[in-house]
């Protein structure tokens, strides 16, 4: 066993027994007068977990509780071809000779590529980055990269995070190549994080050896941060806030034409327009509702209704704007892919939490999709599509996997109840269907929703069982609570085979009329 001192009372131990490496982080022994100091956390870092017994998947969000954190519990072995197939199923750009781990990789044959960059990822966040220089023998030399949290490296970091998650890992190193573009800083943050022509993944590794000391320190800092966030969330329960960015398109039914929202709406505010890149240029064709956040589904639906009222007033200021249909879904009329992006603050983001949301929220919603919206994937709406957000200092993240689900106030309440319950009860939810290869293929390939019905039903039933257990534990009658009622209503939609219709004008369900918005 090897021990490394990283300073600040932090010790890292490496153990190569049993086919995996184990890294432990301990705080220095504390004297009684220092009892208020930050406690340590043991990190079990599995590198080849197929050789070891897997810990309980529901032991915690990326941790096993009690100051312990388990990483890569779901990771399995990969070959180069299998890795490339999985990453492409996720819609990620991959070189034809991209390699996994210690396999021979692509040589320096990328004519026209001017940058090769490596990102080290932990828990859905890039923690370090370096310029890469390849030796004639195929190895790499690293030079720390400054400013990698800003464009143009921001989009590459996002690619690296998505690649690690797609392979079922919590940590990993991703080497990418990219071309220099003239407009790398053109556009809002969302557009700047999208892959550009010439971006490609060259190699993915569990952890390259030898691991640079400064990368190891970055990993240790990220684990300490995750442990502190989890401790804070446990110490302050009930601080969860949920918000929403819901995209819609405006449709002129008479002319059978989609109309750019930027003609009627500002770029900011609770009712505005959102950007996409079309033909290399940034445009603002989508309407986006950004209601104020709320602690629960009911309050958030009222805020959605208020944002819709603002949008109605903007559109009705113009004669032609008042007649436009509002379309939701995943890909209405086959033109612009839409999202219903959920914002969460008050809970730390980990890859295990994202897998809970994929299984208990994204899969059930996919079972209700209009088949015409499924081709939105894999470019948009893949499992684990998240972005860290500041949220005005409250922190948190944005879960971007879902399509725009605002087909009615009741459906919106049900979806938000599903998400709110999954977030609150994540430690009790044991299913991880989003890690199963047949489910991944059916979901990302946009195959018929019927293929996802069994896992969707099982996930919703598991969520209802957890809520009923919570109600009994709290002394409340079994089955009580508005949240449980809403999830049961959602389950009935699945059982009945109900599907939303992406050609339907949602103004009717939300009672949007010229004289105003009825109570949602």
Coordinates of C-alpha atoms in Angstrom, one line a residue, residues 308-324 326 505 507-508 510-518:
X308 CA -47.5 32.1 -20.0
X309 CA -49.5 35.2 -19.3
X310 CA -46.5 37.3 -19.9
X311 CA -45.9 35.5 -23.2
X312 CA -49.5 36.0 -24.2
X313 CA -49.3 39.7 -23.7
X314 CA -46.2 40.0 -25.8
X315 CA -47.6 37.9 -28.6
X316 CA -51.0 39.6 -28.6
X317 CA -49.4 43.0 -29.0
X318 CA -49.1 42.0 -32.6
X319 CA -52.2 41.0 -34.7
X320 CA -50.4 37.9 -36.2
X321 CA -48.8 36.9 -32.9
X322 CA -52.2 36.4 -31.2
X323 CA -53.1 33.7 -33.7
X324 CA -50.0 31.6 -33.4
X326 CA -47.9 27.1 -29.1
X505 CA -51.9 23.7 -29.4
X507 CA -53.1 27.1 -25.2
X508 CA -56.4 25.2 -25.1
X510 CA -53.9 26.0 -20.2
X511 CA -57.1 28.0 -21.1
X512 CA -55.1 30.8 -22.7
X513 CA -57.5 33.2 -24.4
X514 CA -57.3 36.8 -25.6
X515 CA -59.0 38.0 -22.5
X516 CA -56.5 36.3 -20.3
X517 CA -55.3 33.2 -18.6
X518 CA -57.7 31.1 -16.5

